[in-house]
Short mmCIF file of C-alpha atoms and ligand atoms in Angstrom, two decimals:
data_model
loop_
_atom_site.label_atom_id
_atom_site.label_comp_id
_atom_site.label_asym_id
_atom_site.label_seq_id
_atom_site.Cartn_x
_atom_site.Cartn_y
_atom_site.Cartn_z
CA MET A 1 -22.43 70.73 159.23
CA PRO A 2 -24.41 72.48 156.28
CA PHE A 3 -22.55 72.49 152.95
CA LEU A 4 -23.37 75.99 152.17
CA ASP A 5 -24.27 78.58 154.73
CA LEU A 6 -25.43 82.24 153.93
CA ARG A 7 -25.44 84.60 156.55
CA HIS A 8 -26.76 87.88 156.61
CA ILE A 9 -26.16 88.51 152.84
CA ARG A 10 -26.97 92.26 151.74
CA LYS A 11 -26.37 93.35 148.39
CA GLU A 12 -26.37 97.32 147.61
CA PHE A 13 -25.85 98.68 144.04
CA GLY A 14 -25.43 102.22 144.82
CA SER A 15 -28.49 103.31 146.70
CA PHE A 16 -30.58 100.27 145.54
CA THR A 17 -30.67 97.29 147.84
CA ALA A 18 -30.97 94.01 145.67
CA LEU A 19 -30.64 91.56 148.64
CA GLN A 20 -31.78 92.29 152.13
CA ASP A 21 -30.35 89.89 154.90
CA ILE A 22 -30.49 86.87 153.29
CA ASN A 23 -29.91 83.70 155.37
CA LEU A 24 -29.88 80.21 154.05
CA VAL A 25 -28.57 76.81 154.84
CA ILE A 26 -28.13 74.18 152.11
CA GLN A 27 -27.36 70.56 152.93
CA LYS A 28 -25.08 68.39 150.76
CA SER A 29 -26.56 66.77 147.70
CA GLU A 30 -29.41 68.86 148.06
CA PHE A 31 -31.17 70.48 144.91
CA VAL A 32 -32.45 74.19 145.62
CA CYS A 33 -34.11 76.35 143.32
CA PHE A 34 -34.06 80.19 143.76
CA LEU A 35 -37.61 81.15 142.38
CA GLY A 36 -38.88 84.44 141.99
CA PRO A 37 -40.02 87.23 139.61
CA SER A 38 -37.62 89.05 137.38
CA GLY A 39 -35.52 91.36 139.52
CA CYS A 40 -36.11 89.81 142.80
CA GLY A 41 -32.42 89.12 143.13
CA LYS A 42 -31.99 85.55 142.64
CA THR A 43 -29.34 85.80 140.02
CA THR A 44 -27.54 88.26 142.25
CA LEU A 45 -27.54 85.84 144.98
CA LEU A 46 -26.30 82.96 142.78
CA ARG A 47 -23.33 85.42 141.52
CA ILE A 48 -22.52 86.05 145.14
CA ILE A 49 -22.17 82.56 145.94
CA ALA A 50 -19.99 82.13 142.93
CA GLY A 51 -17.74 85.01 143.89
CA LEU A 52 -18.81 86.87 140.46
CA GLU A 53 -20.19 89.69 142.51
CA VAL A 54 -19.28 90.67 146.10
CA GLN A 55 -21.80 90.84 148.72
CA THR A 56 -22.01 94.52 150.73
CA SER A 57 -21.94 92.60 153.92
CA GLY A 58 -22.53 88.93 155.21
CA GLN A 59 -20.52 85.73 155.02
CA ILE A 60 -20.73 82.66 153.11
CA PHE A 61 -19.45 79.30 154.32
CA GLN A 62 -18.77 76.24 151.69
CA GLY A 63 -17.99 72.93 153.56
CA GLY A 64 -17.29 74.76 156.89
CA ARG A 65 -14.77 77.03 155.03
CA ASP A 66 -15.39 81.05 155.07
CA ILE A 67 -15.35 81.74 151.26
CA SER A 68 -16.69 85.22 151.77
CA ARG A 69 -13.88 86.91 150.13
CA LEU A 70 -12.24 84.43 147.98
CA PRO A 71 -12.05 84.99 144.22
CA PRO A 72 -13.98 82.89 141.86
CA ALA A 73 -11.05 80.95 140.61
CA LEU A 74 -10.51 79.60 144.32
CA ARG A 75 -14.12 78.82 144.93
CA ASP A 76 -15.47 75.13 144.40
CA TYR A 77 -17.88 75.17 141.83
CA GLY A 78 -19.15 74.73 138.22
CA ILE A 79 -21.60 76.96 136.72
CA VAL A 80 -23.89 77.07 133.53
CA PHE A 81 -25.19 80.45 132.47
CA GLN A 82 -28.54 81.18 130.60
CA SER A 83 -26.96 82.02 127.26
CA TYR A 84 -24.91 79.17 125.76
CA ALA A 85 -21.47 80.48 127.01
CA LEU A 86 -19.24 78.01 125.30
CA PHE A 87 -16.29 79.32 123.54
CA PRO A 88 -17.28 79.41 120.02
CA ASN A 89 -13.96 78.90 118.50
CA LEU A 90 -13.14 75.82 120.68
CA SER A 91 -14.40 72.29 119.91
CA VAL A 92 -16.52 70.24 122.43
CA PHE A 93 -13.42 68.48 123.51
CA ASP A 94 -11.59 71.59 124.26
CA ASN A 95 -14.67 73.25 125.99
CA VAL A 96 -15.12 70.48 128.26
CA SER A 97 -11.50 70.00 128.92
CA TYR A 98 -10.92 73.70 129.69
CA GLY A 99 -10.97 73.42 133.53
CA LEU A 100 -8.90 70.18 133.54
CA VAL A 101 -6.20 71.57 131.24
CA ASN A 102 -5.94 74.70 133.32
CA ARG A 103 -5.37 72.44 136.35
CA LYS A 104 -2.79 70.57 134.33
CA ALA A 105 -4.33 67.19 134.71
CA PRO A 106 -2.17 64.40 132.56
CA ARG A 107 -3.48 64.09 129.04
CA ALA A 108 -4.76 60.51 129.16
CA GLU A 109 -7.03 61.29 132.24
CA VAL A 110 -8.34 64.53 130.34
CA ARG A 111 -9.23 62.29 127.33
CA GLN A 112 -11.00 59.77 129.50
CA ARG A 113 -12.75 62.43 131.81
CA VAL A 114 -14.13 64.20 128.61
CA THR A 115 -15.28 60.88 126.71
CA ASP A 116 -17.10 60.01 130.15
CA LEU A 117 -18.59 63.49 130.49
CA VAL A 118 -20.01 63.96 127.09
CA LYS A 119 -21.59 60.25 127.40
CA LEU A 120 -22.90 61.34 130.75
CA VAL A 121 -24.80 64.18 129.03
CA GLY A 122 -26.12 62.07 126.40
CA LEU A 123 -23.61 63.29 123.44
CA PRO A 124 -21.00 60.77 123.12
CA GLY A 125 -18.73 61.07 120.33
CA SER A 126 -19.32 64.70 119.80
CA GLU A 127 -15.89 65.70 120.96
CA ALA A 128 -14.71 67.24 117.50
CA LYS A 129 -17.97 69.55 116.83
CA PHE A 130 -17.85 73.06 117.49
CA PRO A 131 -20.60 74.85 119.40
CA GLY A 132 -22.15 76.42 116.05
CA GLN A 133 -23.03 72.74 115.08
CA LEU A 134 -24.93 71.99 118.23
CA SER A 135 -28.77 72.95 118.81
CA GLY A 136 -29.42 75.00 121.91
CA GLY A 137 -30.26 72.04 123.95
CA GLN A 138 -26.99 70.37 123.02
CA GLN A 139 -25.02 73.51 123.71
CA GLN A 140 -26.26 73.44 127.25
CA ARG A 141 -25.62 69.70 127.76
CA ILE A 142 -22.05 70.27 126.75
CA ALA A 143 -22.00 73.57 129.21
CA LEU A 144 -23.33 71.08 131.77
CA ALA A 145 -20.32 68.67 131.09
CA ARG A 146 -17.80 71.64 131.25
CA ALA A 147 -19.33 72.83 134.52
CA LEU A 148 -18.95 69.02 136.12
CA ALA A 149 -15.55 68.55 134.50
CA THR A 150 -13.32 69.33 137.70
CA SER A 151 -15.98 67.47 139.94
CA PRO A 152 -17.15 70.56 141.92
CA GLY A 153 -18.78 70.23 145.06
CA LEU A 154 -21.28 72.65 144.06
CA LEU A 155 -23.06 73.16 140.75
CA LEU A 156 -24.71 76.63 139.95
CA LEU A 157 -27.27 76.83 137.11
CA ASP A 158 -28.30 80.63 136.07
CA GLU A 159 -31.58 79.84 134.40
CA PRO A 160 -29.84 77.42 131.88
CA LEU A 161 -33.34 76.19 130.39
CA SER A 162 -34.93 79.73 129.55
CA ALA A 163 -33.43 79.94 125.95
CA LEU A 164 -34.84 76.52 124.94
CA ASP A 165 -38.18 75.53 123.46
CA ALA A 166 -40.91 74.04 126.00
CA LEU A 167 -40.16 70.60 124.95
CA GLU A 168 -36.47 70.61 125.12
CA ARG A 169 -36.77 72.38 128.39
CA VAL A 170 -38.68 69.57 130.18
CA ARG A 171 -36.40 66.97 128.62
CA LEU A 172 -33.24 68.90 129.87
CA ARG A 173 -34.61 69.65 133.45
CA GLN A 174 -35.26 66.03 133.79
CA GLU A 175 -31.74 65.14 132.61
CA ILE A 176 -30.29 67.59 135.05
CA ARG A 177 -32.19 66.29 137.84
CA GLY A 178 -31.48 62.47 137.02
CA LEU A 179 -27.55 63.49 136.57
CA GLN A 180 -27.52 65.51 139.89
CA GLN A 181 -29.20 62.67 141.61
CA LYS A 182 -26.65 60.10 140.26
CA LEU A 183 -23.69 62.53 140.98
CA GLY A 184 -25.06 63.63 144.38
CA VAL A 185 -23.67 67.11 143.38
CA THR A 186 -25.24 69.76 145.68
CA THR A 187 -26.93 72.03 143.07
CA ILE A 188 -28.68 75.68 142.96
CA MET A 189 -30.74 76.37 140.11
CA VAL A 190 -32.11 80.19 139.56
CA THR A 191 -35.54 79.99 137.61
CA HIS A 192 -38.46 82.37 137.25
CA ASP A 193 -40.55 79.23 136.15
CA GLN A 194 -42.46 77.89 139.15
CA GLU A 195 -43.18 74.48 137.40
CA GLU A 196 -39.43 74.08 136.58
CA ALA A 197 -38.76 74.57 140.35
CA LEU A 198 -41.58 72.41 141.45
CA SER A 199 -40.78 69.43 139.05
CA VAL A 200 -36.82 69.21 140.14
CA ALA A 201 -36.06 70.97 143.47
CA ASP A 202 -35.89 69.15 146.72
CA ARG A 203 -36.45 72.88 148.28
CA ILE A 204 -37.50 76.19 146.77
CA VAL A 205 -36.35 79.29 148.02
CA VAL A 206 -39.24 81.63 146.98
CA MET A 207 -37.77 85.19 146.68
CA ASN A 208 -39.33 88.78 146.12
CA HIS A 209 -37.82 92.28 146.40
CA GLY A 210 -34.51 91.05 147.63
CA VAL A 211 -35.98 88.85 150.57
CA ILE A 212 -36.80 85.17 151.03
CA GLU A 213 -40.31 84.73 151.08
CA GLN A 214 -40.46 81.18 152.04
CA VAL A 215 -38.06 77.98 151.60
CA GLY A 216 -39.81 74.71 151.71
CA THR A 217 -40.40 71.51 149.59
CA PRO A 218 -42.20 71.91 146.39
CA LEU A 219 -45.06 70.42 148.26
CA ASP A 220 -44.77 72.64 151.31
CA VAL A 221 -44.55 75.84 149.26
CA TYR A 222 -47.59 74.63 146.84
CA ARG A 223 -49.71 73.45 149.76
CA GLU A 224 -48.68 75.73 152.58
CA PRO A 225 -47.72 79.12 151.12
CA ALA A 226 -46.18 81.39 153.75
CA SER A 227 -47.50 84.81 151.94
CA PRO A 228 -50.18 85.89 149.51
CA PHE A 229 -47.15 86.32 147.26
CA VAL A 230 -46.00 82.82 147.56
CA ALA A 231 -49.67 81.54 146.90
CA ASP A 232 -49.93 83.68 143.80
CA PHE A 233 -46.37 83.08 142.53
CA VAL A 234 -46.42 79.27 142.47
CA GLY A 235 -49.30 77.60 140.92
CA LYS A 236 -52.72 79.04 139.93
CA VAL A 237 -54.95 80.34 142.54
CA ASN A 238 -58.36 81.83 143.09
CA VAL A 239 -58.48 84.94 145.13
CA LEU A 240 -61.67 85.72 146.87
CA PRO A 241 -62.47 88.56 149.45
CA ALA A 242 -64.19 87.28 152.59
CA GLN A 243 -65.09 88.51 156.30
CA ARG A 244 -64.19 86.39 159.26
CA VAL A 245 -66.21 86.82 162.50
CA GLY A 246 -65.86 84.62 165.33
CA GLY A 247 -64.22 81.62 163.91
CA ARG A 248 -66.25 81.52 160.72
CA LEU A 249 -65.47 82.86 157.35
CA GLN A 250 -68.27 84.64 155.57
CA LEU A 251 -67.48 84.06 151.77
CA GLY A 252 -70.44 85.13 149.80
CA GLY A 253 -73.21 83.43 150.88
CA MET A 254 -71.25 80.63 152.66
CA ALA A 255 -69.90 80.33 156.36
CA LEU A 256 -66.94 78.08 156.49
CA PRO A 257 -65.02 77.42 159.65
CA SER A 258 -61.67 79.53 159.93
CA GLU A 259 -59.26 80.46 162.80
CA GLY A 260 -57.82 83.56 163.45
CA ALA A 261 -58.41 87.29 163.86
CA ASP A 262 -61.68 88.76 162.84
CA GLY A 263 -61.68 91.18 160.04
CA THR A 264 -61.59 91.36 156.15
CA VAL A 265 -59.38 88.69 154.74
CA LYS A 266 -58.54 87.27 151.29
CA VAL A 267 -59.15 83.68 150.75
CA TYR A 268 -56.89 81.65 148.32
CA LEU A 269 -58.11 78.76 146.82
CA ARG A 270 -56.38 76.19 144.44
CA PRO A 271 -58.36 75.23 141.49
CA GLU A 272 -58.10 71.66 141.93
CA ASP A 273 -59.42 72.00 145.60
CA VAL A 274 -62.92 73.07 144.07
CA LEU A 275 -64.40 69.62 143.86
CA THR A 276 -67.25 68.63 141.27
CA ARG A 277 -67.30 65.05 142.95
CA PRO A 278 -67.78 62.86 144.94
CA ILE A 279 -70.84 65.22 146.34
CA ALA A 280 -73.32 63.29 148.53
CA PRO A 281 -76.63 64.76 149.14
CA GLY A 282 -76.63 66.92 152.46
CA ASP A 283 -72.54 67.73 152.11
CA ALA A 284 -71.42 71.01 153.60
CA HIS A 285 -69.91 73.76 151.59
CA VAL A 286 -71.74 72.83 148.30
CA PHE A 287 -73.08 75.27 145.90
CA GLU A 288 -74.76 75.85 142.51
CA SER A 289 -72.60 77.52 139.95
CA GLN A 290 -72.89 78.24 136.26
CA ILE A 291 -70.21 77.88 133.55
CA GLU A 292 -69.34 81.38 131.93
CA GLY A 293 -66.13 80.06 130.29
CA ILE A 294 -64.11 76.91 129.20
CA ASP A 295 -60.17 77.16 128.09
CA PHE A 296 -59.48 74.08 126.12
CA LEU A 297 -55.90 73.04 127.17
CA GLY A 298 -55.89 69.14 126.00
CA SER A 299 -56.73 66.57 128.52
CA TYR A 300 -57.98 69.04 130.99
CA CYS A 301 -59.75 72.39 130.82
CA HIS A 302 -59.73 75.62 132.84
CA VAL A 303 -63.55 75.88 133.55
CA HIS A 304 -64.44 79.68 134.65
CA VAL A 305 -67.53 79.76 136.85
CA GLY A 306 -70.03 82.34 138.48
CA SER A 307 -72.33 81.71 141.25
CA PRO A 308 -74.98 83.64 143.07
CA MET A 309 -73.00 82.29 146.22
CA LEU A 310 -70.02 84.14 145.11
CA GLY A 311 -71.43 87.57 144.30
CA SER A 312 -69.69 89.06 141.75
CA HIS A 313 -66.47 87.04 142.12
CA LYS A 314 -65.58 84.22 139.79
CA LEU A 315 -63.96 80.76 140.29
CA THR A 316 -61.70 78.80 138.08
CA VAL A 317 -61.83 75.12 138.54
CA TYR A 318 -59.90 72.37 136.70
CA LEU A 319 -62.08 69.77 134.83
CA SER A 320 -61.14 66.81 132.69
CA LEU A 321 -62.20 66.79 129.07
CA ASN A 322 -63.52 63.32 129.72
CA PHE A 323 -65.62 64.73 132.63
CA LEU A 324 -66.77 67.78 130.59
CA SER A 325 -67.96 65.40 127.61
CA GLU A 326 -69.48 62.83 129.81
CA GLN A 327 -71.58 65.27 131.65
CA SER A 328 -72.28 67.15 128.24
CA LEU A 329 -70.92 70.51 130.10
CA GLN A 330 -70.55 73.58 128.14
CA VAL A 331 -70.65 77.23 128.70
CA GLY A 332 -74.24 78.01 130.43
CA SER A 333 -74.41 74.67 132.03
CA PRO A 334 -75.21 74.53 135.49
CA LEU A 335 -72.43 72.91 137.72
CA ILE A 336 -72.66 71.81 141.53
CA LEU A 337 -69.23 72.49 143.21
CA LYS A 338 -68.04 71.64 146.70
CA LEU A 339 -65.36 73.91 148.74
CA LEU A 340 -62.67 72.14 151.07
CA PRO A 341 -62.52 74.24 154.21
CA GLU A 342 -59.20 72.74 155.31
CA ARG A 343 -57.54 73.79 151.80
CA LEU A 344 -58.57 77.22 151.86
CA LYS A 345 -55.47 79.67 152.68
CA VAL A 346 -56.58 82.85 154.37
CA PHE A 347 -54.55 85.85 154.64
P1 ATP B 401 -33.96 88.31 136.03
O1 ATP B 401 -34.88 86.90 136.24
O2 ATP B 401 -34.60 89.38 135.51
O3 ATP B 401 -32.48 87.96 135.87
P2 ATP B 401 -33.57 88.42 139.22
O4 ATP B 401 -34.23 88.07 140.18
O5 ATP B 401 -32.19 87.50 138.90
O6 ATP B 401 -34.16 88.63 137.77
P3 ATP B 401 -31.34 90.15 139.68
O7 ATP B 401 -30.52 90.07 138.14
O8 ATP B 401 -30.47 89.40 140.57
O9 ATP B 401 -32.63 89.76 139.36
O10 ATP B 401 -31.28 91.87 139.95
C1 ATP B 401 -31.70 92.07 141.35
C2 ATP B 401 -31.87 93.63 141.02
O11 ATP B 401 -30.65 94.12 141.22
C3 ATP B 401 -32.89 94.14 139.79
O12 ATP B 401 -33.47 95.32 140.29
C4 ATP B 401 -31.43 94.71 138.76
O13 ATP B 401 -31.79 95.74 137.74
C5 ATP B 401 -30.54 95.13 140.20
N1 ATP B 401 -29.11 94.98 139.55
C6 ATP B 401 -28.57 93.66 139.25
N2 ATP B 401 -27.21 93.82 138.98
C7 ATP B 401 -26.91 95.25 138.85
C8 ATP B 401 -25.82 95.79 138.79
N3 ATP B 401 -24.79 95.31 138.32
N4 ATP B 401 -25.87 97.28 138.77
C9 ATP B 401 -27.10 97.99 139.32
N5 ATP B 401 -28.09 96.94 139.70
C10 ATP B 401 -28.27 96.09 139.53
#
């Protein structure tokens, strides 16, 4: 039996349809990310699971129980929001113990649980502090401790990292993943950051305009995107127009094997799937290009190339700084490239 089962969820705000027929099954202990651009409906879906928003139609089952119409207080989850939703006038202890006190847990038990939780989120001994005395990342750690206090079956995270600086985001997302694996709590995190989703999720639900475009492991979604939208939204991609005729793809001056109907298509190609080595004499799908621009990003660079083989289209490839230095490559240098036909996605 799935832990969470969303059936035909639809949400309308007046005449606007925010979610259309969402069907999704989540297993116990999974870490699932809802990923998509602003306005695609991911927060609305999370809020419906939490009971903070009521679906126009459709059903939700959690642990086999129909929770479709249950108020939030009767559902079994903890939630962390984007902005630090701690009570500013309450200490860390009172914030974290809030749910336990509401449930009338014995005092000694509450004290022990809070001590354990603040330790778990890496802030032992912070019980007497107030939210205003904590950094953004520390506040989110306490919000996490508060969400976990009652040992909920489901942890809901609504863009919990988006207000933090880049370093803190990476640190906290790794901590959240570590904690989730340690506790085995089924977790859903909303994010619009594809790197965040790729790095923490067991499965990613890619959403666009109120529908699910694809559900899959990070590798599936990255390597086998189900639609041009997914290919474009998750990771960097080169998009090149091409013609398919009789099982051959005519891409600029090159012909590559490709199954599917004849016609005008778009070829999606990841920068790392354009190789500079190893290239042996006589290899197929090899062509000469010229470097037109280099974006220096530290240990590797985005290198933009043009080639008569590509007509007016440009490609971006990733090259390590070491490779560029070893080969003395700079803007204007020639560069031999090889395409991997099996890695091209054609839509
Ligand atoms: P973001 O990352 O910007 O929060 P999102 O994918 O989470 O985006 P939602 O917040 O779920 O998007 O909103 C989906 C759509 O529904 C948006 O077009 C939004 O304007 C609309 N919407 C959300 N809540 C309401 C509401 N209470 N009333 C009217 N429209 C709403």
